[in-house]
XYZ file of N, CA, C and O in Angstrom:
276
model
N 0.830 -1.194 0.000
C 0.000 0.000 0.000
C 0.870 1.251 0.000
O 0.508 2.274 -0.581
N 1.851 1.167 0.562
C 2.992 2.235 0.343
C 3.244 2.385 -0.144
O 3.455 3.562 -0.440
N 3.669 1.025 -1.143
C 4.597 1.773 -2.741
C 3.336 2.979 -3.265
O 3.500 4.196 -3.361
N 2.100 2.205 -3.546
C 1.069 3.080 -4.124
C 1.338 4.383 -3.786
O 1.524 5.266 -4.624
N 1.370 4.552 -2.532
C 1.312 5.993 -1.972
C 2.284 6.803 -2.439
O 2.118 7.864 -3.041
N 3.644 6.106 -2.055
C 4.739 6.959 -3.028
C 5.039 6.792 -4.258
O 6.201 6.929 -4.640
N 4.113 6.492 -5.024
C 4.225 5.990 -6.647
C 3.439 7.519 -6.846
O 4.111 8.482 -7.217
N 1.966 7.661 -6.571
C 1.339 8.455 -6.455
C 2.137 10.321 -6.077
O 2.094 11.330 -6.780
N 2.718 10.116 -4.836
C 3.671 11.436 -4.776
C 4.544 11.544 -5.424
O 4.873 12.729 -5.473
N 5.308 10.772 -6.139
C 6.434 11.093 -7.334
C 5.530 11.362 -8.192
O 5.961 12.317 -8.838
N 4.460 11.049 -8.594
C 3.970 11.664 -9.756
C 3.362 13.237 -9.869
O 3.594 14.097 -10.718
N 2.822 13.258 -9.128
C 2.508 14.743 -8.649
C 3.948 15.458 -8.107
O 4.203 16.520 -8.676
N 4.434 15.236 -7.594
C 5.618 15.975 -7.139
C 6.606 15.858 -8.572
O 7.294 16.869 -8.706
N 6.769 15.016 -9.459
C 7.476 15.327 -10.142
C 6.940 16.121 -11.535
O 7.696 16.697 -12.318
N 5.407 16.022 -11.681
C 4.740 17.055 -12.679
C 4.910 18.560 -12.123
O 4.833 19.488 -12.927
N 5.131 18.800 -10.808
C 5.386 20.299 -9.837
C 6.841 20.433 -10.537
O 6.757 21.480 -11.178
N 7.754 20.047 -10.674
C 9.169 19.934 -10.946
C 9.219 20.167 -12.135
O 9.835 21.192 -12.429
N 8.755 19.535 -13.024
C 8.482 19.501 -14.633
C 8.122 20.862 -14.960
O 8.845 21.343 -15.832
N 7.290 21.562 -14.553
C 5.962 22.599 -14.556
C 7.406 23.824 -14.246
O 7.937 24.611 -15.030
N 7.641 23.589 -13.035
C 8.613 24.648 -12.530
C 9.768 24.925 -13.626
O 10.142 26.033 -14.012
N 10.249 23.651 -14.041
C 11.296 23.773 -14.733
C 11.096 24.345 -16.365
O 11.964 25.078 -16.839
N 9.805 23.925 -17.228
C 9.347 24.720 -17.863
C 8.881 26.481 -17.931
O 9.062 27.430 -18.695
N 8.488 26.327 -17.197
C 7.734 28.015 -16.281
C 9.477 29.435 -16.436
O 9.867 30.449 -17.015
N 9.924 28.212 -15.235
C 11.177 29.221 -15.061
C 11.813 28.854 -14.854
O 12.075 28.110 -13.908
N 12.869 29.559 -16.416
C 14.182 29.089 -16.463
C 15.445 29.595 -15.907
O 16.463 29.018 -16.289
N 15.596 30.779 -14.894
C 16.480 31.022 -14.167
C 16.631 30.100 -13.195
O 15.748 29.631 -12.477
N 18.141 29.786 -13.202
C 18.212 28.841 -12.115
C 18.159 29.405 -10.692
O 17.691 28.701 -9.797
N 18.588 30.565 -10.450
C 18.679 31.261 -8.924
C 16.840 31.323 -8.957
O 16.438 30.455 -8.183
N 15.992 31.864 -9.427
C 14.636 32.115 -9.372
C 14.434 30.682 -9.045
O 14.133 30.641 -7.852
N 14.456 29.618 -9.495
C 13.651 28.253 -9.267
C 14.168 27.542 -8.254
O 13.452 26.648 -7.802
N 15.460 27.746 -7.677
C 15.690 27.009 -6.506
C 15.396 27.022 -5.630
O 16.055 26.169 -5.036
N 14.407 27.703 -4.670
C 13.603 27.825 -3.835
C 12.433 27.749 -3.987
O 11.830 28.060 -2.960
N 11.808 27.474 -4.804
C 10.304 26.515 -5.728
C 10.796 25.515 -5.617
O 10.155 24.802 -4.845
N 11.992 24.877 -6.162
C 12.434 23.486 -6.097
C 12.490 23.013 -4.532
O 11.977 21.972 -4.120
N 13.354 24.161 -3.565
C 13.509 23.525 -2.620
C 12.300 23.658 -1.800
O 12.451 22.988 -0.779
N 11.147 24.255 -1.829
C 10.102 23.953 -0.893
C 9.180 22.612 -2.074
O 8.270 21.935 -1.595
N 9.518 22.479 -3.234
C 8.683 21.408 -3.705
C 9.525 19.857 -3.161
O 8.871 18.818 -3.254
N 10.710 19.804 -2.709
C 11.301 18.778 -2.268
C 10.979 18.501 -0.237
O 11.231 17.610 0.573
N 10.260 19.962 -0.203
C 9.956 19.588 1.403
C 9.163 19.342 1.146
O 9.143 18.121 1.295
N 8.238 19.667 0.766
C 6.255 18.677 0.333
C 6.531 17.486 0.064
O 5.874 16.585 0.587
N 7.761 17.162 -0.978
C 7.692 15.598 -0.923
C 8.199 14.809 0.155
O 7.883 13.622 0.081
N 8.869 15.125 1.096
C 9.967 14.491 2.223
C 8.663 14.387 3.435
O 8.471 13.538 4.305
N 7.884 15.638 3.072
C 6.784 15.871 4.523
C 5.571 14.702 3.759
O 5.034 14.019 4.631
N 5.207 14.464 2.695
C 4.079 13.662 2.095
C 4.377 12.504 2.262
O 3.477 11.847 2.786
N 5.495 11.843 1.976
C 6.106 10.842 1.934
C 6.205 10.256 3.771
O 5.691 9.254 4.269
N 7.003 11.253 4.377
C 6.407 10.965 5.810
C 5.479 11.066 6.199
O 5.603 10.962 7.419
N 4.085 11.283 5.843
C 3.255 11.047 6.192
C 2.004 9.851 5.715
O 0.804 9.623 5.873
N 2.979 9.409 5.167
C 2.420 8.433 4.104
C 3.148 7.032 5.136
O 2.592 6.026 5.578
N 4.116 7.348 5.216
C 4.799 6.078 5.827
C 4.170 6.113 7.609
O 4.094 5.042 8.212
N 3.884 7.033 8.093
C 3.334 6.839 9.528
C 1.940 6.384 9.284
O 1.528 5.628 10.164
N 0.898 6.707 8.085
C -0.113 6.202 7.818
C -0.545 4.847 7.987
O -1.440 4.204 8.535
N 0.801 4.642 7.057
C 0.570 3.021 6.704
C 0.801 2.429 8.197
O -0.075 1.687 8.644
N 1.870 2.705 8.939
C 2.371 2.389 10.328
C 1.367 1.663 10.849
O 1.275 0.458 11.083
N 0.124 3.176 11.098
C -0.669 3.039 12.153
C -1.892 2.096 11.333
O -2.558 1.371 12.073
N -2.150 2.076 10.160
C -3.190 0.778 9.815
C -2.703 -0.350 9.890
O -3.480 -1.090 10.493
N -1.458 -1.042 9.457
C -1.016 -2.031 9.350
C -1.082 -2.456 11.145
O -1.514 -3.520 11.589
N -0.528 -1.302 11.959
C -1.101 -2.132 14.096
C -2.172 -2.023 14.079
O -2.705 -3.033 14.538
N -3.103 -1.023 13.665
C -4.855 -1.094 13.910
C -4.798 -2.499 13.149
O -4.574 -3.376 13.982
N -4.912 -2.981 11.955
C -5.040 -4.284 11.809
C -4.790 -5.545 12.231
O -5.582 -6.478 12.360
N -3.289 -5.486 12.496
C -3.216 -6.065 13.803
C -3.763 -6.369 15.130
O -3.925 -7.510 15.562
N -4.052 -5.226 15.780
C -4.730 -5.385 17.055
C -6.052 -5.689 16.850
O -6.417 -6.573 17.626
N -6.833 -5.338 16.176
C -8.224 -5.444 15.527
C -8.573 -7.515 15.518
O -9.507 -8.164 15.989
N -7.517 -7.874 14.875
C -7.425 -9.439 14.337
C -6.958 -9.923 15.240
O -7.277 -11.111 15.290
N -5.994 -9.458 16.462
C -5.997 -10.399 17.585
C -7.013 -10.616 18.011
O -7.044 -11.802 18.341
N -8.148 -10.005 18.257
C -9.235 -9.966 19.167
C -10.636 -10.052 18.592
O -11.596 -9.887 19.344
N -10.861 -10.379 16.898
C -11.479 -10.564 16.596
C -11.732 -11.930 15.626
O -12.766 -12.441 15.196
N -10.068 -12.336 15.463
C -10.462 -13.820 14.832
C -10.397 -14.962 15.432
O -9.408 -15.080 16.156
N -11.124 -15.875 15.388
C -11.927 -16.699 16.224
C -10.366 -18.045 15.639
O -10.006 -18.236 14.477
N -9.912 -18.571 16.630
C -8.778 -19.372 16.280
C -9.032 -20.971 16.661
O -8.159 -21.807 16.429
């Protein structure tokens, strides 16, 4: 389910990159577009991975106590 998730943010994060790099071609102008578009991905991506964290123990704990053995 993770890969999905970060399959999904490289794609959007790298059409933001694409877009930027078309748009504007000074390099001093775009490196700070670049570098807050590389914190959206580092912050999405972590939040993607604590997501999964916490469903994969809710599932867990859920199935200790609910499947009949």
């Amino acid at each position: 389910m993770l890969s999905y998730a970060n399959s999904f943010i490289d794609t959007i994060q790298g059409a933001k990159t694409q877009f930027l790099n078309t748009v504007i071609t000074d390099k001093s102008v775009r490196e700070p577009f670049q570098s807050f578009i590389n914190a959206e991905t580092t912050f999405a991506k972590e939040v993607a991975k604590i997501s999964d964290a916490v469903y994969n123990q809710t599932v867990s704990q859920v199935e200790k106590f609910t499947v009949k053995k």
